[in-house]
């Protein structure tokens, strides 16, 4: 399944593709191959996943199914910072499947074809990271068996090896009959060609070919007919011209014909990290100290965040007045209960859209106030709160809790404390850094040019319990300055979600943003508690504490677009049909109050579902109501929607996933969200 999940490119789903696999909603395809199909999926919490489904023909083979079950169990043991681990699997399904975390980035193959070979310290980092990944695989008793350029993704945080779907326990060294092979020509070891034997040594042969390809841009045994490539592998010498001399010896040994002459993955990783350290000493100050080998990867790796527009976009966090989003219309209806969010028209009539990345990019109730005051123009765009008190001495946000200041030594965050911070270490911190860079990459794409981030932007200060994000502004336009509030808001929420949901054992409690400007000292622009700050309330709280249900959630154009796509779920259809008929009946019964000139029906009053945020939307395409009439109709519709959700939940229990409702009205320029809430009990629903 080469290229599975690579580069972030999501292909449209094919006719007959499932809409859901296990807990994952399928939004498209990532690739296909001899083993099966890789689907793009979204977890209930918004996490992006790659779901690999085995071909039906292989699923009918009981021996294959037994081996698949064993491989899943073995692969679940594998973990490391440069791997894409298994999340879950179902070996007993009609067509067995497994799911892994989705990561965006080009494969090594795509990168070399598009940009050329890897050079400099980045090449040494690639060799060290991939060797360490295989070391973790082998330590768990697993053999990868398909190491090749298409199975290494170059993410912003480093190379990551994927595809354990055809991995095998290392004592299963004769998976095929002698002379038969499973793998890709050019990346198969001589012994596998000769006898079909596979083992860690075969992975290391493929690793040597992988590093040679990264360094030269060509396979070391050439291309052509499979038989010709096989002959060169078993009888010829590799072409290593162009591999840097320091790396050439370790690569040459990895490509030895005899398995026993090859280095282990652990030895190769250690040797490559030593070579990388020598590169860093030449490129950086001689006194640069790295306390962890992985820090060297972070120091030199430079791969920009990428994403695919076919994936769900992050929900917009509240109103962005500088983007021209119906500010006037929002002000007109600003007195309506629950507030108003101005939305652009949905474009989902042609087919179901993908959901928002709900857990990573929750909706916002208010932007974070920037500091210092001098960085904000005197004339603020309408609707954007101006910053409140800032410390003139440090430029950090005033009002940091005394408890927080007492817990952290050294006073407020500063450029000095940022300089003391270090790159991510360990699985938890790497997860945090990846989440921040992923979400911020999406946001920067949405905002356009103006804010620059790098993979080295996220740093950690353990004793101060702080996570730092450094950035640069490529423009001093007012819109760019205000875009900083979006970055800060998302930083706060991403950390809250990632730490609370995935790594509550991490000590971090505060996020700090540092602006770097050429010719000036770094400046701390935000310093806030992401665990207790009200602005960071998010969808993560719903799962962690039911009392938070609904806080931090606002309907948005992505959710409305989802709701506008016809559902194929029988329960959703049934609930929507009953609730819509009730809303239509009551709307027509209010004709005198609403001033409706004609009887309304399904053409004007509609209902649908957003699975990604567990929300039911009701919307009206009737445009002639005034403010009071729209408010009266929205109150009624919200009550009916709420009661429909409660009754269905009481009848179906946990099988019914929807707990939120929103009511929208079509305006001349888009949809206005008028009412929204969380369905608790019937007594809580609007009358």
XYZ file of C-alpha atoms in Angstrom:
687
model
C 0.000 0.000 0.000
C 2.566 2.495 -1.085
C 1.940 6.181 -0.641
C -0.748 5.374 1.935
C -1.479 8.517 3.812
C 1.323 10.368 2.143
C 1.571 14.070 1.449
C -1.882 14.779 2.801
C -3.578 14.118 -0.544
C -7.056 12.743 0.010
C -8.682 11.200 -3.047
C -12.469 11.054 -3.485
C -14.185 7.953 -2.174
C -15.083 5.345 -4.779
C -18.526 3.935 -5.405
C -19.152 1.235 -2.829
C -16.619 2.572 -0.302
C -17.922 2.358 3.270
C -19.102 5.520 5.005
C -17.853 4.251 8.360
C -15.310 1.671 9.498
C -15.375 0.862 13.191
C -15.521 4.184 15.052
C -14.154 6.155 12.086
C -16.139 8.180 9.568
C -14.620 7.713 6.100
C -14.037 10.902 4.098
C -12.015 9.638 1.133
C -9.116 7.479 0.041
C -5.406 7.760 0.738
C -4.148 4.945 -1.447
C -4.449 1.321 -2.494
C -2.176 -1.620 -3.125
C -1.799 -5.366 -3.134
C -2.969 -5.771 0.458
C -6.053 -3.585 0.274
C -7.290 -0.017 0.381
C -6.298 2.813 2.707
C -9.165 5.149 3.580
C -9.002 8.619 5.101
C -11.011 8.595 8.315
C -12.019 10.922 11.124
C -12.340 9.668 14.709
C -15.210 10.778 16.953
C -12.850 13.281 18.626
C -11.827 14.733 15.242
C -8.471 12.951 15.000
C -7.408 12.110 11.437
C -6.618 8.466 10.807
C -5.587 6.164 7.981
C -7.756 3.034 7.906
C -6.383 0.080 5.959
C -8.960 -2.503 4.848
C -7.736 -5.870 3.605
C -8.908 -7.079 0.195
C -11.914 -9.433 0.416
C -10.053 -12.151 -1.468
C -7.402 -12.304 1.247
C -9.939 -11.933 4.032
C -11.481 -15.261 2.944
C -8.219 -17.087 3.628
C -8.292 -18.384 7.235
C -4.502 -18.621 7.309
C -4.170 -14.995 6.246
C -6.738 -13.911 8.839
C -4.865 -15.749 11.584
C -1.584 -14.179 10.490
C -3.219 -10.735 10.333
C -4.491 -11.165 13.896
C -1.010 -12.120 15.052
C 0.608 -9.222 13.206
C -1.821 -6.747 14.736
C -0.965 -8.015 18.192
C 2.750 -7.797 17.480
C 2.571 -4.379 15.823
C 0.638 -2.916 18.744
C 3.821 -3.254 20.808
C 5.805 -0.967 18.516
C 6.213 2.686 19.545
C 8.754 5.408 18.922
C 9.067 9.049 17.891
C 9.761 8.190 14.231
C 7.029 5.617 13.753
C 3.335 5.809 12.966
C 1.866 3.473 15.568
C -1.174 1.246 15.306
C -4.258 2.763 16.952
C -6.851 0.002 16.715
C -7.859 -2.907 14.520
C -10.549 -5.518 13.959
C -9.202 -8.851 12.768
C -12.670 -10.434 13.044
C -14.466 -8.024 10.710
C -15.794 -9.333 7.390
C -12.874 -7.463 5.829
C -10.196 -7.081 8.522
C -8.897 -3.550 9.034
C -6.441 -1.580 11.075
C -6.132 2.144 11.777
C -3.053 4.278 12.325
C -2.548 7.929 13.087
C -2.629 10.054 9.941
C 0.372 12.311 9.377
C 0.697 14.834 6.571
C 3.822 15.226 4.515
C 5.425 13.949 1.326
C 6.896 10.489 1.208
C 10.627 10.296 0.622
C 9.806 9.152 -2.897
C 7.627 12.199 -3.568
C 10.130 14.580 -2.007
C 13.036 13.298 -4.071
C 11.023 13.373 -7.295
C 9.749 16.893 -6.639
C 12.637 18.572 -4.808
C 15.672 16.349 -5.354
C 17.896 14.400 -2.980
C 18.397 15.177 0.699
C 21.599 17.001 1.578
C 23.552 18.349 4.516
C 22.665 17.624 8.143
C 19.089 16.803 7.094
C 20.340 13.687 5.294
C 22.174 12.514 8.418
C 19.049 13.235 10.481
C 17.020 11.125 8.048
C 19.450 8.203 8.325
C 19.544 8.374 12.129
C 15.780 8.709 12.566
C 14.857 5.861 10.219
C 17.451 3.580 11.802
C 16.046 4.411 15.238
C 12.545 3.648 13.973
C 13.643 0.202 12.809
C 15.446 -0.339 16.095
C 12.117 0.160 17.894
C 10.376 -2.197 15.459
C 12.950 -4.926 15.945
C 13.044 -4.476 19.719
C 9.331 -5.370 19.767
C 10.020 -8.606 17.893
C 8.590 -7.350 14.611
C 10.057 -7.311 11.111
C 8.796 -4.523 8.873
C 9.414 -6.292 5.518
C 8.476 -3.336 3.338
C 11.002 -0.577 4.013
C 11.040 1.659 0.940
C 10.821 5.372 0.021
C 7.035 5.220 -0.312
C 6.743 4.092 3.310
C 8.653 6.952 4.929
C 6.784 10.233 5.386
C 8.731 13.451 5.877
C 6.646 15.258 8.474
C 7.436 18.683 9.969
C 8.721 16.976 13.119
C 10.937 14.428 11.377
C 10.828 11.294 9.207
C 8.244 8.718 10.202
C 8.126 5.115 9.073
C 4.685 3.712 8.339
C 2.892 0.581 7.155
C 3.156 -2.291 9.594
C 0.235 -4.008 7.870
C 2.538 -6.642 6.398
C 4.925 -6.841 9.341
C 5.603 -10.284 10.768
C 6.995 -11.713 13.992
C 10.719 -12.213 13.527
C 10.621 -15.959 14.092
C 8.465 -16.341 10.978
C 11.470 -16.258 8.672
C 10.000 -18.328 5.870
C 6.736 -16.522 5.147
C 6.809 -17.760 1.558
C 8.246 -20.774 -0.213
C 11.914 -20.614 -1.238
C 12.453 -18.281 -4.149
C 9.196 -16.408 -3.607
C 9.201 -12.831 -2.402
C 6.905 -10.377 -0.748
C 7.980 -6.782 -1.202
C 9.096 -4.241 -3.792
C 11.950 -4.949 -6.248
C 15.056 -2.971 -5.349
C 14.173 -2.981 -1.652
C 14.272 -6.760 -1.157
C 17.331 -8.386 0.399
C 19.488 -10.949 -1.429
C 18.538 -13.724 1.014
C 14.850 -13.068 0.467
C 15.352 -13.366 -3.274
C 17.275 -16.614 -2.765
C 15.177 -18.381 -0.120
C 12.245 -16.162 0.834
C 13.773 -15.661 4.291
C 12.914 -12.411 6.083
C 14.274 -10.942 9.274
C 15.684 -7.770 10.829
C 18.739 -8.116 8.597
C 16.504 -7.802 5.543
C 15.052 -4.579 6.937
C 18.591 -3.238 7.355
C 19.432 -4.061 3.751
C 16.384 -2.045 2.696
C 17.447 0.744 5.097
C 20.842 0.951 3.398
C 19.122 1.229 0.008
C 16.748 3.819 1.477
C 19.561 6.076 2.725
C 21.433 5.699 -0.568
C 18.285 6.735 -2.447
C 17.795 9.736 -0.155
C 21.403 10.820 -0.692
C 21.592 10.317 -4.460
C 18.038 10.456 -5.747
C 18.310 7.031 -7.406
C 17.966 3.392 -6.247
C 21.403 1.880 -5.566
C 20.630 -1.171 -7.729
C 19.024 0.747 -10.545
C 15.616 0.334 -12.109
C 14.088 -1.784 -14.838
C 12.512 -5.214 -15.103
C 12.110 -6.958 -11.725
C 14.353 -9.847 -12.805
C 17.115 -7.435 -13.823
C 16.894 -5.605 -10.503
C 16.916 -8.915 -8.623
C 20.092 -9.981 -10.447
C 21.867 -6.755 -9.498
C 20.771 -7.113 -5.861
C 22.005 -10.690 -5.558
C 25.135 -10.420 -7.731
C 26.055 -6.791 -8.365
C 27.527 -3.958 -6.357
C 25.423 -0.973 -5.242
C 25.948 2.413 -6.870
C 26.890 4.659 -3.946
C 28.382 7.492 -5.951
C 27.042 10.665 -4.345
C 26.555 9.276 -0.838
C 28.623 11.511 1.484
C 31.826 9.818 2.549
C 30.989 9.747 6.296
C 27.716 7.901 5.556
C 29.023 5.687 2.776
C 30.671 3.080 5.001
C 27.601 2.392 7.155
C 25.417 2.245 4.030
C 27.877 -0.109 2.288
C 27.821 -2.489 5.268
C 24.017 -2.391 5.396
C 23.961 -3.452 1.733
C 26.231 -6.459 2.300
C 25.133 -9.637 0.544
C 25.476 -11.661 3.730
C 22.961 -10.850 6.494
C 25.520 -11.385 9.244
C 27.755 -8.630 7.854
C 25.118 -5.936 8.240
C 24.837 -3.655 11.275
C 21.827 -3.957 13.542
C 19.326 -1.120 13.507
C 20.449 -0.102 16.986
C 24.106 0.069 15.925
C 23.230 1.934 12.731
C 21.194 4.484 14.676
C 24.010 5.064 17.160
C 26.576 5.492 14.395
C 24.340 7.850 12.407
C 23.640 9.988 15.452
C 27.395 10.301 15.997
C 27.798 11.416 12.372
C 24.944 13.885 12.817
C 26.593 15.295 15.942
C 29.785 15.882 13.957
C 27.754 17.715 11.313
C 26.170 19.903 13.973
C 29.522 20.797 15.517
C 30.624 22.068 12.117
C 27.406 23.961 11.451
C 26.731 25.388 14.931
C 28.641 26.688 17.919
C 31.138 24.248 19.301
C 29.571 24.551 22.767
C 26.087 23.521 21.577
C 24.902 20.774 23.919
C 22.205 18.224 23.132
C 21.074 16.162 26.090
C 19.058 13.773 23.924
C 19.795 12.322 20.508
C 16.350 13.240 19.173
C 17.077 16.905 19.894
C 19.644 16.810 17.108
C 16.937 15.763 14.644
C 14.760 18.663 15.739
C 17.679 21.084 15.455
C 18.323 20.408 11.761
C 15.048 19.107 10.362
C 13.262 21.672 8.226
C 10.124 20.409 6.543
C 7.229 22.886 6.275
C 3.731 21.838 7.399
C 1.517 20.641 4.576
C -2.116 19.780 4.335
C -4.721 18.782 1.806
C -7.742 20.994 1.137
C -9.779 17.813 0.804
C -9.310 17.123 4.525
C -11.712 18.788 6.952
C -10.746 22.396 7.534
C -10.345 23.702 11.097
C -13.427 25.488 12.313
C -13.125 29.265 12.377
C -12.788 30.455 15.924
C -15.464 33.092 16.396
C -15.678 36.142 14.160
C -12.725 37.524 12.233
C -13.889 41.040 11.373
C -10.966 41.724 9.037
C -12.127 38.861 6.845
C -15.414 40.643 6.134
C -17.675 38.050 7.756
C -21.038 39.804 8.062
C -20.053 41.991 11.022
C -22.948 44.354 10.392
C -25.464 41.519 10.281
C -24.060 40.104 13.515
C -24.443 43.470 15.220
C -28.074 43.746 14.108
C -29.013 40.454 15.720
C -26.521 40.778 18.568
C -29.276 40.978 21.160
C -30.554 37.491 20.451
C -29.970 34.969 23.234
C -26.965 32.746 22.697
C -25.177 35.281 20.478
C -24.722 35.298 16.741
C -22.009 33.889 14.524
C -22.031 34.991 10.878
C -21.535 32.159 8.434
C -20.972 31.933 4.717
C -23.377 29.778 2.672
C -22.775 26.024 2.756
C -21.577 24.349 -0.430
C -22.293 20.778 0.522
C -25.308 19.972 -1.628
C -23.210 17.955 -4.065
C -21.954 15.385 -1.556
C -20.996 14.822 2.059
C -18.099 16.969 3.211
C -15.422 15.928 5.632
C -15.797 17.023 9.221
C -13.831 19.732 10.963
C -10.863 18.582 12.967
C -12.913 19.068 16.077
C -10.550 17.965 18.775
C -7.532 19.752 17.422
C -9.216 22.986 16.424
C -12.244 23.618 18.622
C -14.403 26.678 18.198
C -13.545 29.758 20.180
C -15.622 31.981 22.358
C -13.243 34.925 22.273
C -9.801 35.789 20.963
C -6.845 35.957 23.304
C -5.894 39.535 24.073
C -2.497 40.406 22.640
C 0.277 42.368 24.277
C 2.087 44.685 24.355
C -0.348 47.523 23.743
C 2.022 49.204 21.347
C 1.656 46.359 18.874
C -2.068 47.026 18.362
C -3.176 49.769 15.954
C -5.117 52.625 17.485
C -8.059 51.885 15.233
C -9.164 48.313 15.895
C -11.415 46.534 13.394
C -15.016 46.346 14.559
C -15.791 43.491 16.892
C -12.216 42.605 17.895
C -11.560 43.277 21.589
C -8.611 45.522 22.264
C -5.979 44.108 24.597
C -6.173 44.841 28.261
C -3.378 45.691 30.648
C 0.097 44.525 29.778
C 3.294 44.728 31.697
C 5.455 47.489 30.265
C 8.526 45.801 31.613
C 8.084 42.335 30.147
C 5.452 42.772 27.474
C 3.575 39.745 28.840
C -0.100 39.545 29.536
C -0.981 40.947 32.959
C -3.105 38.982 35.370
C -1.227 35.700 35.424
C -2.449 33.938 38.537
C -0.456 34.298 41.744
C -0.648 30.554 42.202
C 1.029 30.076 38.845
C 3.757 32.640 39.615
C 4.433 31.023 42.994
C 4.713 27.592 41.378
C 7.277 28.730 38.855
C 10.616 30.137 39.841
C 12.320 32.958 38.021
C 9.451 35.407 37.536
C 7.357 35.933 34.401
C 8.189 34.304 31.098
C 10.815 36.183 29.123
C 13.158 35.916 26.189
C 15.698 34.472 28.636
C 13.390 31.660 29.798
C 12.535 30.952 26.163
C 16.242 30.603 25.379
C 16.510 28.075 28.226
C 13.680 25.943 26.817
C 14.520 22.839 24.821
C 12.983 20.801 21.966
C 10.544 17.972 22.613
C 11.706 14.867 24.411
C 9.804 11.673 24.840
C 6.574 10.472 23.295
C 4.294 12.880 25.161
C 6.196 16.038 24.267
C 6.589 14.896 20.668
C 2.821 14.394 20.491
C 2.289 17.898 21.845
C 4.749 19.439 19.387
C 3.210 17.580 16.461
C -0.307 18.659 17.453
C 0.704 22.305 17.763
C 2.560 22.369 14.434
C -0.238 20.494 12.677
C -3.012 22.780 13.927
C -1.018 25.958 13.482
C -0.073 24.872 9.969
C -3.741 24.591 9.074
C -4.484 27.973 10.632
C -1.597 29.697 8.868
C -2.885 28.250 5.590
C -6.311 29.666 6.349
C -4.981 33.087 7.336
C -2.660 33.347 4.343
C 0.810 34.860 4.326
C 1.941 36.785 7.350
C 3.001 34.337 10.085
C 5.995 32.034 9.728
C 6.546 28.912 11.844
C 9.220 26.217 11.667
C 9.454 22.685 13.095
C 11.739 24.169 15.772
C 9.075 26.635 16.893
C 7.780 24.495 19.789
C 9.977 24.239 22.888
C 9.517 23.081 26.484
C 10.658 24.424 29.865
C 10.025 21.695 32.449
C 10.800 23.544 35.673
C 8.615 26.483 34.638
C 5.862 24.154 33.327
C 5.771 26.152 30.084
C 5.371 25.320 26.390
C 6.757 27.938 24.007
C 5.781 28.782 20.442
C 8.083 31.125 18.546
C 7.037 32.816 15.323
C 7.875 35.610 12.921
C 5.650 38.117 11.177
C 6.404 38.627 7.507
C 4.081 41.624 7.390
C 3.158 44.456 9.742
C -0.274 44.951 8.206
C -3.044 45.362 10.824
C -4.692 42.135 9.706
C -1.469 40.229 10.363
C -1.161 41.693 13.841
C -4.691 40.601 14.631
C -4.006 37.185 13.137
C -1.644 36.690 16.082
C -4.706 36.459 18.320
C -5.926 33.521 16.244
C -2.564 31.782 16.620
C -2.561 32.363 20.378
C -6.143 31.183 20.747
C -5.442 27.983 18.843
C -2.191 27.390 20.730
C -4.114 27.578 23.990
C -6.816 25.187 22.869
C -4.540 22.669 21.167
C -2.414 22.354 24.292
C -5.475 22.011 26.496
C -6.896 19.261 24.310
C -3.597 17.402 23.832
C -2.448 17.512 27.446
C -5.819 16.832 29.078
C -6.925 14.194 26.602
C -3.707 12.346 25.771
C -0.955 13.195 28.253
C -2.366 14.427 31.583
C 0.862 13.292 33.258
C 2.867 16.036 31.547
C 3.757 18.906 33.925
C 2.962 21.756 31.542
C 0.315 24.304 32.475
C 1.189 27.514 30.632
C 1.802 28.458 27.030
C 4.070 31.324 26.020
C 4.346 32.897 22.588
C 7.555 34.584 21.500
C 7.814 36.873 18.499
C 11.168 36.928 16.725
C 12.003 40.022 14.704
C 15.185 40.511 12.689
C 17.337 43.163 14.313
C 15.379 43.127 17.582
C 15.363 41.055 20.745
C 12.741 38.281 20.974
C 9.551 39.496 22.632
C 7.054 37.538 24.740
C 3.583 38.413 23.441
C 1.355 35.918 25.298
C 1.626 34.088 28.605
C -1.488 32.238 29.730
C -2.628 29.179 31.670
C -4.119 26.766 29.157
C -5.691 24.505 31.801
C -7.643 27.013 33.864
C -8.074 29.858 31.387
C -11.712 30.279 30.404
C -10.720 31.047 26.821
C -9.324 27.554 26.439
C -12.554 25.720 27.276
C -12.982 23.248 24.441
C -14.578 20.112 23.211
C -11.975 18.117 25.153
C -13.793 19.078 28.355
C -16.935 17.272 27.197
C -15.192 13.920 27.428
C -13.236 14.712 30.570
C -16.054 16.207 32.629
C -19.754 16.073 31.689
C -20.355 19.319 33.547
C -18.415 21.065 30.800
C -20.695 19.719 28.049
C -21.441 22.412 25.513
C -18.938 24.957 26.851
C -16.580 26.278 24.244
C -18.691 24.932 21.377
C -20.182 27.164 18.759
C -21.791 26.162 15.470
C -19.856 27.032 12.351
C -20.014 26.903 8.578
C -18.204 23.579 8.478
C -20.802 21.940 10.699
C -23.648 23.500 8.767
C -22.103 22.262 5.536
C -22.020 18.765 7.011
C -25.654 19.025 8.024
C -26.678 20.090 4.512
C -25.464 16.803 3.054
C -28.248 14.183 2.997
C -27.715 11.487 5.615
C -27.763 7.771 4.902
C -28.164 6.782 8.565
C -31.666 5.447 9.251
C -31.812 6.780 12.820
C -30.713 10.262 11.733
C -33.268 10.247 8.923
C -36.051 9.172 11.273
C -35.253 11.802 13.915
C -34.883 14.569 11.343
C -38.137 13.618 9.625
C -40.178 13.687 12.833
C -38.566 16.856 14.170
C -38.801 18.708 10.845
C -42.498 17.873 10.476
C -43.090 19.204 13.986
C -41.132 22.417 13.292
C -42.972 22.982 9.997
C -46.313 22.442 11.720
C -45.503 24.896 14.508
C -43.973 27.444 12.114
C -47.144 27.543 10.058
C -49.139 27.804 13.270
C -47.167 30.981 14.061
C -47.905 32.677 10.744
C -49.629 35.560 12.474
C -46.703 36.146 14.823
C -44.077 35.619 12.161
C -45.870 37.554 9.431
C -45.264 34.667 7.054
C -47.027 35.325 3.788
C -47.458 31.687 2.785
C -47.353 28.154 4.085
C -43.782 26.918 4.520
C -42.545 23.386 4.024
C -39.429 21.267 3.488
C -38.168 23.621 0.804
C -37.694 26.383 3.394
C -37.238 24.549 6.732
C -34.565 21.849 6.960
C -32.615 19.743 9.416
C -29.389 17.749 9.252
C -26.479 16.372 11.260
C -22.785 17.134 11.745
C -21.246 13.840 12.984
C -17.868 15.441 13.719
C -19.243 17.677 16.483
C -22.255 15.560 17.463
C -24.559 18.411 16.469
C -27.997 18.673 14.833
C -28.669 21.798 12.778
C -32.022 23.384 11.898
C -32.001 26.126 9.279
C -34.484 28.318 7.471
C -34.159 29.549 3.895
C -37.116 31.910 4.354
C -35.616 35.424 4.318
C -38.381 37.895 5.166
C -38.540 37.681 8.960
C -37.396 40.665 10.951
C -35.235 40.440 14.062
C -38.055 39.769 16.515
C -39.738 37.268 14.216
C -36.451 35.404 13.620
C -35.887 35.264 17.366
C -39.369 33.873 18.012
C -38.975 31.231 15.321
C -35.494 30.271 16.540
C -36.764 29.813 20.109
C -39.433 27.431 18.893
C -37.104 25.504 16.566
C -34.409 25.210 19.245
C -36.941 23.762 21.670
C -38.141 21.172 19.171
C -34.576 20.228 18.211
C -33.554 19.881 21.843
C -36.547 17.692 22.704
C -35.960 15.499 19.637
C -32.387 14.859 20.748
C -33.340 14.105 24.351
C -36.102 11.680 23.370
C -33.896 9.841 20.904
C -31.089 9.580 23.451
C -33.469 8.300 26.108
C -34.652 5.622 23.694
C -31.370 4.652 22.048
C -28.955 5.326 24.908
C -25.265 5.576 24.119
C -25.911 4.460 20.554
C -27.227 7.968 19.799
C -24.176 10.242 19.436
C -25.844 13.669 19.063
C -26.186 16.031 22.018
C -25.897 19.537 20.509
C -28.306 21.601 18.454
C -28.092 24.838 16.491
C -30.627 27.004 14.656
C -29.628 29.135 11.661
C -31.426 31.580 9.383
C -30.480 32.410 5.804
C -29.607 36.069 5.259
C -28.713 37.917 2.100
C -25.020 37.005 2.424
C -25.011 33.713 4.256
C -26.374 31.969 7.320
C -26.650 33.497 10.780
C -26.441 31.180 13.766
C -29.179 32.379 16.132
C -29.600 29.712 18.837
C -27.492 26.790 19.973
C -27.076 24.646 23.039
C -26.649 21.183 24.517
C -29.576 18.824 25.058
C -29.568 17.743 28.687
C -33.080 16.948 29.891
C -36.513 17.864 28.565
C -36.828 20.411 31.350
C -33.706 22.175 30.091
C -35.000 22.591 26.531
C -36.351 25.980 25.367
C -40.148 26.115 25.560
